[in-house]
XYZ file of C-alpha atoms in Angstrom:
553
model
C 35.193 78.628 -14.702
C 37.447 77.854 -11.751
C 40.475 75.656 -12.487
C 39.778 73.172 -9.706
C 36.194 72.794 -10.843
C 37.140 72.137 -14.473
C 39.379 69.288 -13.374
C 36.456 66.923 -12.980
C 33.932 68.184 -15.514
C 32.301 66.106 -18.169
C 28.693 65.650 -17.037
C 26.297 68.557 -17.224
C 22.746 68.852 -15.983
C 20.086 67.760 -18.436
C 17.740 70.428 -17.069
C 17.711 73.977 -18.433
C 18.068 75.407 -14.932
C 20.990 73.920 -12.997
C 20.158 72.348 -9.665
C 21.399 74.228 -6.625
C 22.892 72.853 -3.439
C 24.199 73.737 0.009
C 27.282 72.108 1.519
C 27.062 72.048 5.328
C 30.077 71.152 7.460
C 31.760 71.609 4.113
C 35.408 71.603 5.125
C 37.538 72.646 2.165
C 34.841 71.642 -0.320
C 35.618 68.190 -1.698
C 31.939 67.252 -1.938
C 31.148 70.616 -3.553
C 33.921 70.196 -6.100
C 32.486 66.870 -7.216
C 28.886 68.078 -7.343
C 29.913 71.097 -9.399
C 31.758 68.815 -11.797
C 28.500 66.905 -12.254
C 26.670 70.113 -13.160
C 25.131 71.330 -9.895
C 25.594 74.889 -8.621
C 26.807 75.585 -5.104
C 24.985 78.442 -3.392
C 26.826 78.279 -0.074
C 29.296 76.251 1.948
C 29.269 76.547 5.732
C 31.904 75.369 8.194
C 33.216 76.558 11.552
C 36.856 76.179 10.493
C 38.208 79.415 9.064
C 41.168 77.830 7.284
C 38.880 75.313 5.570
C 36.568 78.052 4.308
C 39.551 80.056 3.077
C 40.570 76.989 1.075
C 37.008 76.654 -0.211
C 36.984 80.273 -1.383
C 40.347 79.886 -3.109
C 39.007 77.010 -5.201
C 35.405 77.956 -5.973
C 33.688 80.747 -7.854
C 32.686 83.894 -5.976
C 29.014 83.103 -6.580
C 29.291 80.315 -3.996
C 29.268 81.840 -0.523
C 31.919 80.467 1.803
C 30.816 81.125 5.372
C 32.683 80.645 8.632
C 29.793 79.870 10.957
C 29.018 77.648 13.934
C 26.029 75.665 12.705
C 24.737 75.230 16.252
C 24.180 79.007 16.309
C 23.699 79.873 12.643
C 20.085 79.507 11.534
C 18.665 78.635 8.108
C 16.895 81.992 8.153
C 20.248 83.736 8.613
C 21.576 81.917 5.554
C 18.456 82.725 3.568
C 18.996 86.425 4.205
C 22.612 86.196 3.062
C 21.489 84.435 -0.116
C 18.992 87.185 -0.834
C 15.870 85.234 0.092
C 13.600 83.049 -2.044
C 16.534 81.022 -3.369
C 15.388 77.462 -4.117
C 17.724 74.789 -2.824
C 17.343 71.446 -4.584
C 19.977 69.446 -2.724
C 21.702 69.651 0.657
C 24.873 67.687 1.341
C 27.243 67.575 4.236
C 29.372 65.613 6.608
C 28.783 66.450 10.263
C 32.149 65.821 11.969
C 32.724 62.083 11.988
C 35.341 61.796 14.726
C 32.597 61.120 17.261
C 31.803 57.848 15.471
C 35.256 56.732 14.323
C 36.667 53.237 14.693
C 39.472 54.640 16.805
C 36.877 55.680 19.353
C 35.420 52.193 19.253
C 38.810 50.927 20.400
C 39.181 53.417 23.252
C 35.612 52.937 24.448
C 34.323 56.370 23.479
C 31.523 54.997 21.307
C 29.805 53.331 24.210
C 28.975 53.818 27.864
C 29.373 56.936 29.957
C 31.868 58.686 27.678
C 29.325 58.677 24.869
C 27.295 61.623 26.132
C 30.293 63.929 26.384
C 30.943 64.191 22.643
C 28.672 66.939 21.341
C 29.800 66.230 17.763
C 27.478 63.226 17.681
C 24.394 65.454 17.691
C 25.515 67.782 14.904
C 23.459 65.778 12.417
C 20.443 67.531 13.969
C 21.829 70.884 12.835
C 22.080 69.433 9.333
C 18.443 68.329 9.534
C 17.379 71.814 10.668
C 18.468 73.131 7.283
C 16.791 70.218 5.513
C 13.539 70.996 7.315
C 13.753 74.682 6.406
C 14.684 74.379 2.728
C 12.856 71.105 1.978
C 15.280 70.038 -0.780
C 14.320 67.213 -3.099
C 17.373 65.247 -1.947
C 19.823 65.341 0.911
C 23.000 63.318 1.339
C 24.740 63.047 4.680
C 28.218 61.491 4.783
C 29.849 59.860 7.788
C 32.177 57.043 8.776
C 30.913 53.431 8.877
C 31.327 53.549 12.666
C 28.104 55.520 12.948
C 26.194 52.268 12.357
C 27.479 50.636 15.542
C 28.098 53.590 17.876
C 26.060 53.248 21.076
C 24.541 50.046 19.757
C 23.353 51.817 16.621
C 21.422 54.476 18.547
C 22.627 57.452 16.516
C 22.272 55.659 13.193
C 18.688 54.881 14.169
C 17.901 58.382 15.418
C 19.190 59.933 12.213
C 16.822 57.829 10.118
C 13.837 58.297 12.424
C 14.221 62.069 12.530
C 14.634 62.236 8.757
C 11.393 60.323 8.233
C 9.639 62.647 10.665
C 10.593 65.529 8.370
C 8.871 63.811 5.443
C 11.877 62.116 3.862
C 12.287 58.541 2.743
C 15.806 57.469 3.715
C 18.153 54.762 2.507
C 21.634 54.081 3.892
C 24.265 53.486 1.224
C 27.835 52.404 1.886
C 30.187 53.880 -0.686
C 33.515 52.245 -1.541
C 35.589 55.079 -2.953
C 37.869 52.890 -5.084
C 34.867 51.863 -7.191
C 34.670 55.455 -8.405
C 38.321 55.866 -9.348
C 39.708 56.979 -5.982
C 43.023 55.161 -5.281
C 42.422 54.297 -1.643
C 40.599 51.843 0.620
C 38.081 54.445 1.743
C 34.607 53.344 2.836
C 32.007 55.846 3.980
C 28.387 55.655 5.059
C 25.900 57.813 3.196
C 22.357 58.537 4.286
C 20.344 59.504 1.219
C 16.999 61.171 1.821
C 14.347 61.974 -0.796
C 11.042 63.750 -0.392
C 8.279 61.269 0.314
C 6.156 62.439 -2.614
C 8.995 61.731 -5.061
C 9.744 58.330 -6.613
C 11.967 55.866 -4.825
C 15.682 56.502 -5.130
C 17.165 53.254 -6.438
C 20.890 53.141 -5.595
C 21.847 50.534 -8.183
C 20.043 52.455 -10.912
C 21.586 55.845 -10.270
C 24.888 55.281 -8.458
C 27.065 53.606 -11.040
C 30.647 52.551 -10.211
C 33.266 53.306 -12.837
C 36.096 51.017 -11.679
C 36.438 47.409 -10.552
C 39.102 44.968 -9.350
C 38.123 42.415 -11.978
C 36.509 43.615 -15.153
C 34.309 40.517 -15.533
C 33.240 41.631 -18.980
C 31.674 44.838 -17.717
C 32.691 48.173 -19.166
C 34.520 49.255 -16.034
C 38.056 50.542 -15.723
C 40.763 48.878 -13.631
C 41.307 50.347 -10.176
C 43.669 53.293 -9.838
C 46.760 52.363 -7.809
C 48.789 54.590 -5.522
C 51.620 54.473 -8.051
C 49.367 55.785 -10.800
C 48.242 58.603 -8.508
C 51.629 59.886 -7.308
C 54.360 58.200 -9.359
C 55.163 61.238 -11.506
C 55.973 63.515 -8.556
C 59.634 64.404 -7.988
C 61.457 62.583 -5.198
C 62.122 64.716 -2.120
C 63.712 64.135 1.279
C 62.056 64.174 4.671
C 62.107 67.718 6.008
C 62.029 69.392 2.586
C 59.691 72.307 3.389
C 59.595 73.922 -0.063
C 55.932 74.688 -0.849
C 56.255 75.336 -4.582
C 58.497 73.531 -7.059
C 58.591 72.388 -10.667
C 57.326 69.107 -12.076
C 59.865 66.648 -13.489
C 58.955 66.419 -17.188
C 61.099 63.356 -17.889
C 59.583 61.524 -14.922
C 56.112 62.425 -16.136
C 56.829 61.041 -19.613
C 57.860 57.704 -18.117
C 54.797 57.770 -15.889
C 52.463 58.318 -18.827
C 54.144 55.522 -20.794
C 53.304 53.159 -17.938
C 49.890 54.364 -16.800
C 48.495 56.588 -19.528
C 46.738 59.877 -18.827
C 43.386 58.754 -17.403
C 44.270 59.858 -13.864
C 47.187 62.278 -14.115
C 45.463 64.449 -16.746
C 41.772 63.520 -16.758
C 41.395 63.725 -12.967
C 44.439 65.494 -11.539
C 44.736 67.993 -14.400
C 48.508 68.047 -13.906
C 48.831 69.484 -17.407
C 46.786 72.545 -16.422
C 49.210 73.989 -13.885
C 52.897 74.787 -14.261
C 53.895 74.869 -10.606
C 53.609 71.925 -8.237
C 52.424 73.093 -4.821
C 52.104 71.512 -1.358
C 54.611 68.777 -2.209
C 56.565 69.354 1.008
C 57.624 66.645 3.444
C 57.573 66.713 7.223
C 60.699 65.919 9.201
C 61.176 62.564 10.911
C 63.538 61.470 13.638
C 66.546 59.407 12.601
C 65.096 56.521 14.610
C 61.837 56.634 12.656
C 63.662 56.865 9.354
C 65.755 53.813 10.201
C 62.530 51.933 10.939
C 61.005 53.169 7.672
C 63.984 51.773 5.780
C 63.482 48.338 7.371
C 59.988 47.972 5.919
C 59.371 46.283 2.598
C 56.941 47.928 0.198
C 53.378 47.159 1.295
C 54.524 45.984 4.732
C 53.711 47.305 8.198
C 55.750 47.014 11.382
C 53.708 44.029 12.538
C 54.754 42.084 9.453
C 58.364 43.192 9.827
C 58.473 42.081 13.462
C 56.972 38.725 12.455
C 59.803 38.094 10.006
C 62.360 38.845 12.703
C 63.255 42.465 11.974
C 64.442 44.471 14.984
C 62.437 47.695 15.097
C 63.454 50.677 17.228
C 60.071 52.347 17.748
C 59.214 52.872 21.442
C 55.492 52.147 21.265
C 53.774 49.226 22.988
C 54.516 46.221 20.772
C 51.169 44.592 21.582
C 48.842 47.520 20.868
C 50.878 49.311 18.193
C 52.380 46.490 16.161
C 51.205 48.056 12.906
C 52.149 51.592 13.903
C 54.337 52.026 10.805
C 53.042 51.142 7.337
C 54.835 51.496 4.018
C 52.326 51.845 1.198
C 52.586 49.843 -2.051
C 52.719 51.385 -5.520
C 50.614 48.687 -7.123
C 47.838 48.698 -4.539
C 45.237 51.033 -3.119
C 46.507 53.448 -0.505
C 45.264 53.227 3.068
C 42.355 55.552 3.853
C 43.545 59.153 4.016
C 42.547 60.537 7.423
C 42.859 63.838 9.264
C 45.273 62.190 11.725
C 47.921 62.816 9.076
C 48.198 66.295 10.556
C 49.787 64.701 13.651
C 52.046 62.122 12.042
C 52.366 60.119 8.853
C 53.713 56.882 10.279
C 51.003 54.788 8.627
C 51.524 56.551 5.296
C 55.167 55.939 4.438
C 56.007 56.506 0.785
C 56.391 53.262 -1.210
C 60.012 53.931 -2.195
C 61.184 57.003 -0.275
C 62.138 57.280 3.403
C 59.419 59.713 4.417
C 55.676 59.991 4.854
C 53.314 61.288 2.190
C 53.167 64.988 1.381
C 49.914 67.017 1.390
C 49.856 67.002 -2.421
C 50.277 63.230 -2.510
C 47.454 62.833 0.010
C 45.293 65.218 -2.020
C 45.928 63.197 -5.178
C 44.942 60.018 -3.347
C 41.694 61.809 -2.435
C 41.231 62.723 -6.158
C 41.775 66.470 -5.676
C 43.293 67.972 -8.838
C 46.701 69.623 -8.746
C 44.911 72.880 -9.563
C 43.310 72.751 -6.114
C 45.136 75.217 -3.885
C 46.077 73.885 -0.439
C 47.184 75.871 2.619
C 50.905 76.324 3.096
C 50.504 75.174 6.692
C 50.903 71.409 6.361
C 48.779 70.729 9.469
C 45.801 72.535 7.942
C 46.286 70.820 4.593
C 46.310 67.329 6.068
C 43.282 68.034 8.284
C 41.240 69.396 5.393
C 42.226 66.663 2.959
C 41.598 63.874 5.457
C 38.147 65.172 6.389
C 37.030 65.738 2.801
C 34.700 63.727 0.619
C 36.771 62.686 -2.420
C 35.675 64.858 -5.347
C 35.253 61.799 -7.583
C 32.783 60.353 -5.073
C 31.001 63.702 -4.966
C 30.825 63.726 -8.749
C 29.280 60.231 -8.819
C 26.666 61.307 -6.274
C 25.989 64.472 -8.265
C 25.387 62.523 -11.464
C 23.072 60.178 -9.553
C 21.065 63.065 -8.094
C 20.762 64.813 -11.459
C 19.490 61.675 -13.165
C 17.109 60.893 -10.304
C 15.546 64.356 -10.207
C 15.352 64.484 -14.006
C 13.606 61.096 -14.099
C 11.236 62.136 -11.321
C 10.370 65.313 -13.222
C 9.787 63.409 -16.467
C 7.778 60.676 -14.776
C 10.215 57.980 -15.914
C 10.265 56.407 -12.460
C 6.531 55.723 -12.520
C 6.922 52.632 -14.704
C 5.586 50.026 -14.780
C 2.077 51.091 -15.621
C -0.014 49.327 -13.051
C -1.743 46.260 -14.439
C -2.828 45.381 -10.907
C -5.304 47.743 -9.301
C -4.134 49.544 -6.188
C -6.262 49.677 -3.038
C -9.007 52.290 -3.025
C -7.630 54.275 -0.117
C -5.528 53.557 2.929
C -8.205 51.679 4.863
C -8.648 49.340 1.920
C -4.873 48.785 1.878
C -4.934 47.899 5.561
C -7.719 45.374 5.048
C -5.999 43.820 2.042
C -2.716 43.426 3.915
C -4.324 42.083 7.070
C -6.000 39.346 5.051
C -2.818 38.714 3.093
C -0.593 38.366 6.167
C -3.073 36.038 7.846
C -3.294 33.886 4.721
C 0.478 33.352 4.791
C 0.163 31.483 8.066
C -1.332 28.624 6.051
C 0.645 28.863 2.819
C 4.249 29.987 2.349
C 4.905 33.315 0.670
C 7.122 31.563 -1.860
C 4.116 29.607 -3.163
C 2.043 32.661 -4.072
C 1.532 33.593 -7.698
C 3.284 36.673 -8.981
C 0.038 38.629 -9.340
C -1.157 37.762 -5.834
C 2.190 38.697 -4.357
C 2.511 41.944 -6.324
C -0.982 43.003 -5.292
C 0.100 42.784 -1.661
C 3.599 44.178 -2.215
C 2.300 47.254 -3.995
C -0.282 47.702 -1.255
C 2.651 47.868 1.169
C 4.186 50.685 -0.883
C 0.825 52.449 -1.055
C 0.225 52.216 2.707
C 3.798 53.066 3.734
C 5.135 55.576 1.168
C 7.704 56.850 3.657
C 9.585 53.530 3.668
C 12.270 52.269 1.307
C 12.258 48.541 0.408
C 16.030 48.255 0.829
C 15.840 49.621 4.375
C 13.996 46.477 5.473
C 17.304 44.592 5.461
C 18.684 46.607 8.388
C 16.001 47.042 11.025
C 18.030 47.173 14.209
C 16.667 45.466 17.300
C 14.446 48.106 18.869
C 10.681 47.963 18.411
C 8.259 50.826 18.844
C 5.945 50.728 21.812
C 2.634 49.397 20.701
C 0.610 48.704 18.851
C -1.618 51.540 19.997
C -5.125 50.512 20.773
C -7.105 49.975 17.607
C -4.139 50.331 15.249
C -3.673 47.539 12.738
C -0.800 45.112 13.059
C 0.233 46.001 9.493
C 0.992 49.509 10.790
C 2.416 48.919 14.278
C 4.601 47.852 15.965
C 7.540 48.860 13.794
C 11.294 48.487 13.902
C 12.383 51.935 15.006
C 15.448 52.147 12.743
C 13.901 51.207 9.425
C 10.309 52.174 10.240
C 9.124 48.863 8.822
C 6.149 47.164 10.537
C 7.223 43.889 12.118
C 4.479 41.880 10.428
C 5.475 43.127 6.970
C 9.169 42.264 7.196
C 8.589 38.712 5.826
C 6.814 40.267 2.839
C 9.756 42.616 2.234
C 12.214 39.731 2.518
C 10.229 37.676 0.017
C 10.038 40.630 -2.374
C 13.799 41.023 -2.214
C 14.307 37.302 -2.796
C 12.110 37.374 -5.879
C 13.925 40.457 -7.159
C 17.366 38.911 -6.614
C 16.225 35.699 -8.319
C 14.932 37.592 -11.349
C 11.276 36.893 -10.584
C 10.510 40.600 -10.143
C 11.854 43.367 -12.328
C 13.489 46.425 -10.819
C 10.360 48.451 -11.518
C 8.123 45.824 -9.953
C 10.246 45.638 -6.817
C 10.663 49.391 -6.373
C 7.226 50.272 -7.778
C 7.243 54.045 -7.413
C 3.744 54.388 -8.874
C 2.255 52.673 -5.827
C 4.461 54.657 -3.458
C 3.583 58.020 -5.005
C -0.118 57.150 -5.071
C 0.151 56.321 -1.385
C 1.949 59.578 -0.637
C -0.812 61.514 -2.391
C -3.488 59.587 -0.497
C -1.719 60.316 2.780
C -1.398 64.020 1.991
C -5.083 64.248 1.070
C -6.295 62.866 4.373
C -8.046 65.567 6.343
C -7.247 63.630 9.501
C -3.618 62.474 9.425
C -4.177 59.662 11.915
C -3.184 56.189 10.757
C -6.015 53.925 9.615
C -7.157 51.767 12.475
C -7.730 48.529 10.630
C -9.791 45.624 11.900
C -7.232 43.737 13.922
C -4.404 44.441 16.328
C -1.764 42.223 17.855
């Protein structure tokens, strides 16, 4: 087994045949590394960057293909031929380049207006979905920056969900906070999780389980990992020290372990599994920059220093670049590691040394083990590390996917056994919901008995098996055109982003309120039995047109 892979192991698949996955826009393979640690098997990683794929190959087994391909020109059929054909793919993951949706572009105006159409990277999610459509995996996970939610007024975030549903997937956005999974940085990323419509609902809180927390609050969670715990054992070096390979400092490590223990340095970083320390080389800085670095207190940026009266020498606009320099703090989370580190490290100044972070330090902050081989070219290292999904986040997602698919296979997600009879077909569901919605005009939803409410709520799941209850909390503002003539108001119009019918949103809100207040169990709120029954009923229709219903609006 590959060294880098073993660094995160500890959870194996419960199934006899390991689940397989593809990693598209893979970069150096951070997501793959985490999924493999959870027990999944990578069949191929595809990226257009040759250096990134070389890094992937250096850190993964030969059975995982590492392919340098432009995904706008490389077809799923081409990949299938390279894999030998008839290879089942259970999961597809990937992160279409996120720079087109970044917060930096929100500042410079590139996320809105005329400049929007000139960034082809924004449409690369469609290439991802091409592979999803071809392989029809049980689950897909697409990773991007939070900025995708607001870019162009949310247009791309909406399109991604609409097009996923059109392919037969039920989608749920999930915002992942990396520090909750043991990653020592303030990284937040947006995930879009898609599951086949005929499968049970994916319940984020059931399957995605954080391992760390700021305040324990009696839960069995570990304290957050600080920057100091992640990098404090590494030998001190000077700015401009270009040496790629060096030795660890054993005495420094002993002191480090006395303070922090081994949970990160050994259990995650596997620093005891490699003799040589690589990629711990520091870029050069101008004397002016280094004097400014020295003026900053630990955990302080240049804006704070200027506010306390420090004279800074940096030449940048003091209004727009007040926080241009940032010294990180040992006892806190590190700032989000980004690919911009390949250009400069001014916002990533070492807590106690007069230099910016090294590639190995950045990799540790991203939860890459020391056994993970990085390019000698520092620019390539920083770009690959900054663009990567932290392996610990990938591992958490892998564990979630394994448990979800295992539960779906075993039928565990079909609980509760339905004590309330489901509608006898989709037309019956339409009639039930039309009467229910109209009855709520005279009596508040909150006053309905549990049985009466559940009968309607499960009818919603039966009629709309392609929708996720949690998605009803983020509908966007755009409505579909309609309703079409003769189509029931419990089917159209819908909010384009979430797919939820406008008239059923109050029902979804009430269901969530009852769930949050403990009036509905998790199984009652997410009732997969009703959803799966509805998916089967939909698939069995000889005519796939929506039921017309009695009434329109």
